[in-house]
mmCIF file of C-alpha atoms in Angstrom:
data_model
loop_
_atom_site.group_PDB
_atom_site.id
_atom_site.type_symbol
_atom_site.label_atom_id
_atom_site.label_comp_id
_atom_site.label_asym_id
_atom_site.label_seq_id
_atom_site.Cartn_x
_atom_site.Cartn_y
_atom_site.Cartn_z
ATOM 1 C CA UNK A 30 8.091 -4.043 -28.164
ATOM 2 C CA UNK A 31 6.895 -4.390 -24.108
ATOM 3 C CA UNK A 32 7.255 -0.978 -23.358
ATOM 4 C CA UNK A 33 5.086 0.051 -20.695
ATOM 5 C CA UNK A 34 3.956 -3.420 -19.697
ATOM 6 C CA UNK A 35 5.134 -4.084 -16.323
ATOM 7 C CA UNK A 36 2.687 -6.343 -14.964
ATOM 8 C CA UNK A 37 3.693 -10.221 -14.668
ATOM 9 C CA UNK A 38 2.200 -12.223 -17.487
ATOM 10 C CA UNK A 39 2.647 -15.311 -15.245
ATOM 11 C CA UNK A 40 3.375 -17.423 -18.574
ATOM 12 C CA UNK A 41 -0.512 -17.136 -19.446
ATOM 13 C CA UNK A 42 -2.841 -15.627 -22.209
ATOM 14 C CA UNK A 43 -5.009 -13.033 -21.009
ATOM 15 C CA UNK A 44 -8.061 -15.273 -20.256
ATOM 16 C CA UNK A 45 -6.407 -17.801 -18.454
ATOM 17 C CA UNK A 46 -4.739 -15.045 -16.548
ATOM 18 C CA UNK A 47 -7.539 -13.396 -15.603
ATOM 19 C CA UNK A 48 -9.415 -16.556 -14.579
ATOM 20 C CA UNK A 49 -6.704 -17.855 -12.417
ATOM 21 C CA UNK A 50 -6.525 -14.346 -10.553
ATOM 22 C CA UNK A 51 -10.310 -14.317 -10.080
ATOM 23 C CA UNK A 52 -10.232 -17.858 -8.724
ATOM 24 C CA UNK A 53 -7.436 -17.201 -6.442
ATOM 25 C CA UNK A 54 -8.927 -13.771 -5.257
ATOM 26 C CA UNK A 55 -12.359 -15.848 -4.554
ATOM 27 C CA UNK A 56 -10.153 -18.373 -2.330
ATOM 28 C CA UNK A 57 -8.494 -15.486 -0.477
ATOM 29 C CA UNK A 58 -11.602 -13.787 0.404
ATOM 30 C CA UNK A 59 -13.352 -17.289 1.299
ATOM 31 C CA UNK A 60 -10.408 -18.879 3.686
ATOM 32 C CA UNK A 61 -8.431 -15.396 4.432
ATOM 33 C CA UNK A 62 -5.353 -17.049 3.715
ATOM 34 C CA UNK A 63 -3.798 -19.213 1.085
ATOM 35 C CA UNK A 64 -0.597 -20.547 -0.080
ATOM 36 C CA UNK A 65 0.891 -20.198 -3.689
ATOM 37 C CA UNK A 66 4.000 -19.008 -5.414
ATOM 38 C CA UNK A 67 5.501 -15.461 -4.885
ATOM 39 C CA UNK A 68 5.087 -14.577 -8.329
ATOM 40 C CA UNK A 69 0.817 -15.416 -8.210
ATOM 41 C CA UNK A 70 0.720 -14.103 -4.549
ATOM 42 C CA UNK A 71 2.032 -10.607 -6.033
ATOM 43 C CA UNK A 72 -0.097 -10.619 -8.803
ATOM 44 C CA UNK A 73 -3.026 -11.297 -6.679
ATOM 45 C CA UNK A 74 -2.179 -8.366 -4.421
ATOM 46 C CA UNK A 75 -2.478 -6.308 -7.272
ATOM 47 C CA UNK A 76 -5.663 -7.607 -8.506
ATOM 48 C CA UNK A 77 -7.430 -8.169 -5.366
ATOM 49 C CA UNK A 78 -6.654 -4.804 -3.048
ATOM 50 C CA UNK A 79 -8.766 -2.274 -5.471
ATOM 51 C CA UNK A 80 -11.361 -4.746 -5.080
ATOM 52 C CA UNK A 81 -11.320 -4.360 -1.706
ATOM 53 C CA UNK A 82 -10.994 -0.729 -1.674
ATOM 54 C CA UNK A 83 -14.516 -0.668 -3.538
ATOM 55 C CA UNK A 84 -15.932 -3.032 -1.069
ATOM 56 C CA UNK A 85 -15.285 -0.054 1.675
ATOM 57 C CA UNK A 86 -18.319 1.618 0.015
ATOM 58 C CA UNK A 87 -21.265 -0.716 0.095
ATOM 59 C CA UNK A 88 -23.373 0.346 -3.062
ATOM 60 C CA UNK A 89 -24.959 -0.729 -6.052
ATOM 61 C CA UNK A 90 -22.030 0.004 -8.213
ATOM 62 C CA UNK A 91 -19.464 -0.999 -6.304
ATOM 63 C CA UNK A 92 -21.031 -4.401 -5.852
ATOM 64 C CA UNK A 93 -21.500 -4.631 -9.852
ATOM 65 C CA UNK A 94 -17.864 -3.855 -10.656
ATOM 66 C CA UNK A 95 -16.888 -6.276 -8.314
ATOM 67 C CA UNK A 96 -19.080 -8.973 -9.235
ATOM 68 C CA UNK A 97 -17.690 -8.388 -13.004
ATOM 69 C CA UNK A 98 -14.066 -9.462 -11.489
ATOM 70 C CA UNK A 99 -15.007 -12.070 -9.428
ATOM 71 C CA UNK A 100 -18.301 -13.811 -10.537
ATOM 72 C CA UNK A 101 -19.030 -15.216 -7.566
ATOM 73 C CA UNK A 102 -21.799 -14.416 -5.318
ATOM 74 C CA UNK A 103 -20.934 -15.749 -1.856
ATOM 75 C CA UNK A 104 -17.366 -13.912 -2.362
ATOM 76 C CA UNK A 105 -18.943 -10.770 -2.904
ATOM 77 C CA UNK A 106 -20.999 -11.080 -0.065
ATOM 78 C CA UNK A 107 -18.325 -11.965 2.228
ATOM 79 C CA UNK A 108 -16.482 -9.094 0.700
ATOM 80 C CA UNK A 109 -18.954 -6.450 1.450
ATOM 81 C CA UNK A 110 -19.778 -7.939 5.018
ATOM 82 C CA UNK A 111 -16.858 -9.116 7.316
ATOM 83 C CA UNK A 112 -13.950 -8.144 5.349
ATOM 84 C CA UNK A 113 -15.058 -4.570 4.504
ATOM 85 C CA UNK A 114 -16.264 -4.081 8.312
ATOM 86 C CA UNK A 115 -12.746 -5.324 9.200
ATOM 87 C CA UNK A 116 -10.798 -2.973 6.699
ATOM 88 C CA UNK A 117 -13.077 0.185 7.210
ATOM 89 C CA UNK A 118 -10.694 2.298 8.843
ATOM 90 C CA UNK A 119 -7.379 1.220 6.771
ATOM 91 C CA UNK A 120 -6.012 3.258 4.142
ATOM 92 C CA UNK A 121 -4.678 0.553 1.919
ATOM 93 C CA UNK A 122 -2.173 -2.362 2.654
ATOM 94 C CA UNK A 123 -4.786 -5.125 3.159
ATOM 95 C CA UNK A 124 -2.812 -7.876 2.146
ATOM 96 C CA UNK A 125 0.295 -9.163 3.931
ATOM 97 C CA UNK A 126 2.716 -11.542 1.656
ATOM 98 C CA UNK A 127 4.806 -13.972 3.814
ATOM 99 C CA UNK A 128 7.623 -16.112 2.041
ATOM 100 C CA UNK A 129 7.449 -19.997 3.403
ATOM 101 C CA UNK A 130 10.354 -21.643 1.375
ATOM 102 C CA UNK A 131 10.759 -23.564 -1.519
ATOM 103 C CA UNK A 132 8.141 -26.297 -2.966
ATOM 104 C CA UNK A 133 9.587 -29.676 -3.162
ATOM 105 C CA UNK A 134 8.763 -30.745 -6.760
ATOM 106 C CA UNK A 135 9.931 -27.743 -9.003
ATOM 107 C CA UNK A 136 11.760 -25.724 -5.890
ATOM 108 C CA UNK A 137 9.370 -22.640 -6.967
ATOM 109 C CA UNK A 138 9.037 -20.089 -4.259
ATOM 110 C CA UNK A 139 6.036 -20.389 -2.173
ATOM 111 C CA UNK A 140 4.229 -18.114 -0.100
ATOM 112 C CA UNK A 141 1.494 -17.256 2.130
ATOM 113 C CA UNK A 142 -1.045 -14.151 1.180
ATOM 114 C CA UNK A 143 -3.362 -13.346 4.133
ATOM 115 C CA UNK A 144 -5.642 -10.630 4.914
ATOM 116 C CA UNK A 145 -3.755 -8.067 7.843
ATOM 117 C CA UNK A 146 -6.966 -7.707 9.625
ATOM 118 C CA UNK A 147 -7.378 -11.549 10.047
ATOM 119 C CA UNK A 148 -4.488 -13.016 11.651
ATOM 120 C CA UNK A 149 -5.372 -13.278 15.495
ATOM 121 C CA UNK A 150 -1.726 -14.308 15.836
ATOM 122 C CA UNK A 151 -0.184 -11.059 14.492
ATOM 123 C CA UNK A 152 -3.204 -8.851 16.204
ATOM 124 C CA UNK A 153 -2.228 -10.612 19.684
ATOM 125 C CA UNK A 154 1.541 -9.591 18.873
ATOM 126 C CA UNK A 155 0.292 -5.977 19.033
ATOM 127 C CA UNK A 156 -1.306 -6.636 22.562
ATOM 128 C CA UNK A 157 0.528 -5.573 25.591
ATOM 129 C CA UNK A 158 2.837 -8.267 26.702
ATOM 130 C CA UNK A 159 3.647 -9.582 30.110
ATOM 131 C CA UNK A 160 7.044 -9.133 31.796
ATOM 132 C CA UNK A 161 9.436 -11.446 30.252
ATOM 133 C CA UNK A 162 10.856 -14.116 32.336
ATOM 134 C CA UNK A 163 14.635 -14.738 32.275
ATOM 135 C CA UNK A 164 16.297 -17.954 32.629
ATOM 136 C CA UNK A 165 19.666 -16.423 34.246
ATOM 137 C CA UNK A 166 19.849 -15.371 37.693
ATOM 138 C CA UNK A 167 18.682 -12.200 39.474
ATOM 139 C CA UNK A 168 20.868 -9.912 41.115
ATOM 140 C CA UNK A 169 20.777 -9.733 45.032
ATOM 141 C CA UNK A 170 18.893 -6.032 44.865
ATOM 142 C CA UNK A 171 15.826 -7.884 42.462
ATOM 143 C CA UNK A 172 15.926 -11.002 45.192
ATOM 144 C CA UNK A 173 15.549 -9.151 48.218
ATOM 145 C CA UNK A 174 12.063 -7.500 48.184
ATOM 146 C CA UNK A 175 10.975 -10.997 46.948
ATOM 147 C CA UNK A 176 12.641 -12.564 50.147
ATOM 148 C CA UNK A 177 11.000 -9.766 52.495
ATOM 149 C CA UNK A 178 7.533 -10.136 51.133
ATOM 150 C CA UNK A 179 6.478 -12.854 53.519
ATOM 151 C CA UNK A 180 7.962 -11.055 56.671
ATOM 152 C CA UNK A 181 5.600 -8.006 55.683
ATOM 153 C CA UNK A 182 2.380 -10.016 55.924
ATOM 154 C CA UNK A 183 0.510 -9.840 59.332
ATOM 155 C CA UNK A 184 1.374 -13.170 61.565
ATOM 156 C CA UNK A 185 -0.978 -15.714 61.717
ATOM 157 C CA UNK A 186 -2.939 -16.180 64.823
ATOM 158 C CA UNK A 187 -2.226 -19.505 66.827
ATOM 159 C CA UNK A 188 -4.835 -21.180 68.185
ATOM 160 C CA UNK A 189 -4.447 -21.720 72.407
ATOM 161 C CA UNK A 190 -2.875 -24.714 73.292
ATOM 162 C CA UNK A 191 -5.253 -27.355 74.983
ATOM 163 C CA UNK A 192 -3.814 -28.115 78.548
ATOM 164 C CA UNK A 193 -2.015 -31.163 78.626
ATOM 165 C CA UNK A 194 -4.044 -33.896 80.812
ATOM 166 C CA UNK A 195 -1.548 -35.661 83.505
#
């Protein structure tokens, strides 16, 4: 019976599943964004977010625990370095999953999983925006101050004309 076994087994045995998730986590840490199936992305989020939480406190024990999951020195160094600095103030939810459509070969649903704090395009969306331009014509009230603007400027001093020689 499958009582209280709620995580996705991904149609793999335990060893193969752990190796798959570790390799996906290493790729995610190194590249900050990867494309995979939705099922693997959801399983990876459950696997990687506790490791990222451990990386927020940099001590020997946490490094050993994370290394026991990942088995990759460069990924552990990156996780405890640049990534932990970016997520230091975030209370959780370090990863974002965005669905990207279906794969051509087998129609599997694909997704992009990325770190929330490393997406510059999304961070730029939170920045203050300029006034939106419109393609519709403005009302006469809005157009009137624009027409008066040149009249409020000081008149330019004209150069005296040279007397005409006759």
